[in-house]
Amino acid sequence: AIAPLSAAMWALKNEGRLYDWQLVLGFLAWPIPHKKDRVMCSEACAEMLGFEDAWRFDPCVLRAAVMGVK
């Protein structure tokens, strides 16, 4: 489990990053390239958990990774 302090430290370190609405819409309509200055909720959570390549985790994949489901 992630420690609350670790999540707070991640939030401080990433303050000012924008939410990637274009990428969210891209899941529905068209492919959008990842932008390093923007973040999605699942990506933020994966980064807080220390996962490598956090940008690859959409909400469903992140849940499976956390729950240990393949």
Coordinates of N, CA and C in Angstrom, one line a residue:
A1 N 0.8 -1.2 0.0 CA 0.0 0.0 0.0 C 0.9 1.2 0.0
I2 N 0.4 2.3 -0.6 CA 1.1 3.5 -0.7 C 1.0 4.3 0.6
A3 N 2.0 4.9 1.1 CA 2.0 5.7 2.3 C 1.4 7.1 1.9
P4 N 0.6 7.6 2.8 CA 0.0 9.0 2.5 C 1.1 10.0 2.2
L5 N 2.2 9.9 2.9 CA 3.3 10.8 2.7 C 3.9 10.7 1.3
S6 N 4.0 9.5 0.8 CA 4.5 9.3 -0.6 C 3.6 10.0 -1.6
A7 N 2.3 9.8 -1.4 CA 1.3 10.4 -2.3 C 1.4 12.0 -2.2
A8 N 1.6 12.5 -1.0 CA 1.7 13.9 -0.9 C 3.0 14.4 -1.5
M9 N 4.1 13.7 -1.4 CA 5.4 14.1 -2.0 C 5.2 14.1 -3.5
W10 N 4.5 13.1 -4.1 CA 4.3 13.0 -5.5 C 3.5 14.2 -6.0
A11 N 2.5 14.6 -5.2 CA 1.7 15.7 -5.6 C 2.5 17.0 -5.6
L12 N 3.3 17.2 -4.6 CA 4.1 18.4 -4.5 C 5.1 18.5 -5.7
K13 N 5.7 17.3 -6.0 CA 6.7 17.2 -7.1 C 6.0 17.5 -8.4
N14 N 4.8 17.1 -8.6 CA 4.1 17.3 -9.9 C 3.1 18.4 -9.9
E15 N 3.2 19.3 -9.0 CA 2.3 20.5 -9.0 C 2.4 21.3 -10.3
G16 N 1.3 21.6 -10.8 CA 1.3 22.4 -12.1 C 1.1 21.6 -13.3
R17 N 1.3 20.2 -13.2 CA 1.0 19.4 -14.4 C -0.5 19.5 -14.8
L18 N -0.8 19.5 -16.0 CA -2.2 19.6 -16.4 C -2.8 18.2 -16.6
Y19 N -4.1 18.2 -16.4 CA -4.8 16.9 -16.7 C -4.9 16.7 -18.2
D20 N -4.7 15.5 -18.6 CA -4.6 15.3 -20.1 C -6.0 14.9 -20.6
W21 N -6.8 15.9 -20.8 CA -8.2 15.7 -21.3 C -8.1 15.1 -22.8
Q22 N -7.2 15.6 -23.6 CA -7.0 15.1 -24.9 C -6.8 13.6 -25.0
L23 N -6.0 13.1 -24.1 CA -5.7 11.7 -24.1 C -6.9 10.9 -23.6
V24 N -7.7 11.4 -22.7 CA -8.9 10.8 -22.3 C -9.9 10.7 -23.4
L25 N -10.0 11.8 -24.2 CA -10.9 11.7 -25.3 C -10.4 10.8 -26.4
G26 N -9.1 10.8 -26.5 CA -8.4 9.9 -27.5 C -8.8 8.4 -27.3
F27 N -9.0 8.0 -26.1 CA -9.4 6.6 -25.8 C -10.7 6.3 -26.5
L28 N -11.5 7.4 -26.6 CA -12.9 7.2 -27.2 C -12.9 7.4 -28.7
A29 N -12.1 8.3 -29.3 CA -12.2 8.7 -30.6 C -11.0 8.4 -31.5
W30 N -9.8 8.8 -31.1 CA -8.7 8.8 -32.0 C -7.4 8.7 -31.1
P31 N -6.3 8.2 -31.7 CA -5.1 8.1 -30.9 C -4.5 9.4 -30.7
I32 N -4.1 9.7 -29.5 CA -3.4 11.0 -29.1 C -2.1 10.6 -28.5
P33 N -1.0 11.2 -29.0 CA 0.3 11.0 -28.4 C 0.4 11.4 -26.9
H34 N 1.2 10.7 -26.1 CA 1.3 11.1 -24.7 C 2.2 12.4 -24.6
K35 N 1.8 13.3 -23.7 CA 2.5 14.5 -23.5 C 3.1 14.5 -22.1
K36 N 4.4 14.6 -21.9 CA 5.0 14.5 -20.6 C 4.6 15.6 -19.6
D37 N 4.1 16.7 -20.1 CA 3.7 17.8 -19.2 C 2.3 17.6 -18.7
R38 N 1.6 16.6 -19.2 CA 0.2 16.3 -18.7 C 0.1 14.9 -18.1
V39 N -0.9 14.7 -17.3 CA -1.1 13.5 -16.6 C -2.5 13.1 -16.5
M40 N -2.8 11.8 -16.6 CA -4.1 11.2 -16.3 C -4.2 10.7 -14.9
C41 N -5.4 10.5 -14.4 CA -5.6 10.0 -13.0 C -4.9 8.6 -12.8
S42 N -5.1 7.7 -13.8 CA -4.4 6.4 -13.6 C -2.9 6.5 -13.7
E43 N -2.4 7.4 -14.5 CA -1.0 7.6 -14.7 C -0.4 8.2 -13.4
A44 N -1.1 9.1 -12.8 CA -0.7 9.7 -11.5 C -0.7 8.6 -10.4
C45 N -1.7 7.8 -10.3 CA -1.7 6.8 -9.3 C -0.6 5.8 -9.6
A46 N -0.3 5.4 -10.8 CA 0.7 4.4 -11.1 C 2.1 5.0 -10.7
E47 N 2.3 6.3 -11.0 CA 3.5 7.0 -10.6 C 3.7 7.0 -9.1
M48 N 2.6 7.3 -8.4 CA 2.6 7.3 -6.9 C 3.0 5.9 -6.3
L49 N 2.5 4.9 -7.0 CA 2.8 3.5 -6.6 C 4.2 3.0 -7.0
G50 N 4.9 3.8 -7.8 CA 6.2 3.5 -8.2 C 6.3 2.6 -9.4
F51 N 5.3 2.5 -10.2 CA 5.3 1.7 -11.4 C 6.1 2.3 -12.5
E52 N 6.9 1.5 -13.2 CA 7.7 2.0 -14.3 C 6.7 2.2 -15.5
D53 N 7.1 3.2 -16.3 CA 6.3 3.5 -17.5 C 4.8 3.7 -17.1
A54 N 4.6 4.6 -16.1 CA 3.2 4.8 -15.6 C 2.3 5.3 -16.7
W55 N 2.8 6.0 -17.7 CA 1.9 6.5 -18.7 C 1.2 5.4 -19.5
R56 N 1.7 4.2 -19.4 CA 1.0 3.0 -20.1 C -0.2 2.5 -19.4
F57 N -0.5 3.0 -18.1 CA -1.6 2.4 -17.3 C -2.8 3.2 -17.5
D58 N -3.8 2.6 -18.2 CA -5.1 3.2 -18.3 C -5.9 2.7 -17.0
P59 N -7.0 3.2 -16.7 CA -7.7 2.8 -15.4 C -7.9 1.2 -15.3
C60 N -8.2 0.6 -16.3 CA -8.5 -0.9 -16.3 C -7.2 -1.7 -16.0
V61 N -6.1 -1.3 -16.7 CA -4.9 -2.0 -16.6 C -4.3 -1.7 -15.2
L62 N -4.4 -0.5 -14.7 CA -3.9 -0.2 -13.4 C -4.7 -1.0 -12.3
R63 N -6.0 -1.1 -12.4 CA -6.7 -1.9 -11.5 C -6.2 -3.4 -11.5
A64 N -6.1 -3.9 -12.7 CA -5.6 -5.3 -12.8 C -4.2 -5.4 -12.2
A65 N -3.3 -4.5 -12.4 CA -2.0 -4.5 -11.8 C -2.0 -4.5 -10.3
V66 N -2.8 -3.6 -9.8 CA -2.9 -3.4 -8.3 C -3.6 -4.7 -7.6
M67 N -4.6 -5.2 -8.3 CA -5.3 -6.4 -7.7 C -4.6 -7.7 -8.0
G68 N -3.5 -7.7 -8.9 CA -2.8 -8.9 -9.2 C -3.5 -9.7 -10.2
V69 N -4.5 -9.2 -11.0 CA -5.2 -9.9 -12.0 C -4.5 -9.8 -13.3
K70 N -4.5 -10.9 -14.0 CA -3.8 -10.9 -15.3 C -4.9 -10.9 -16.4

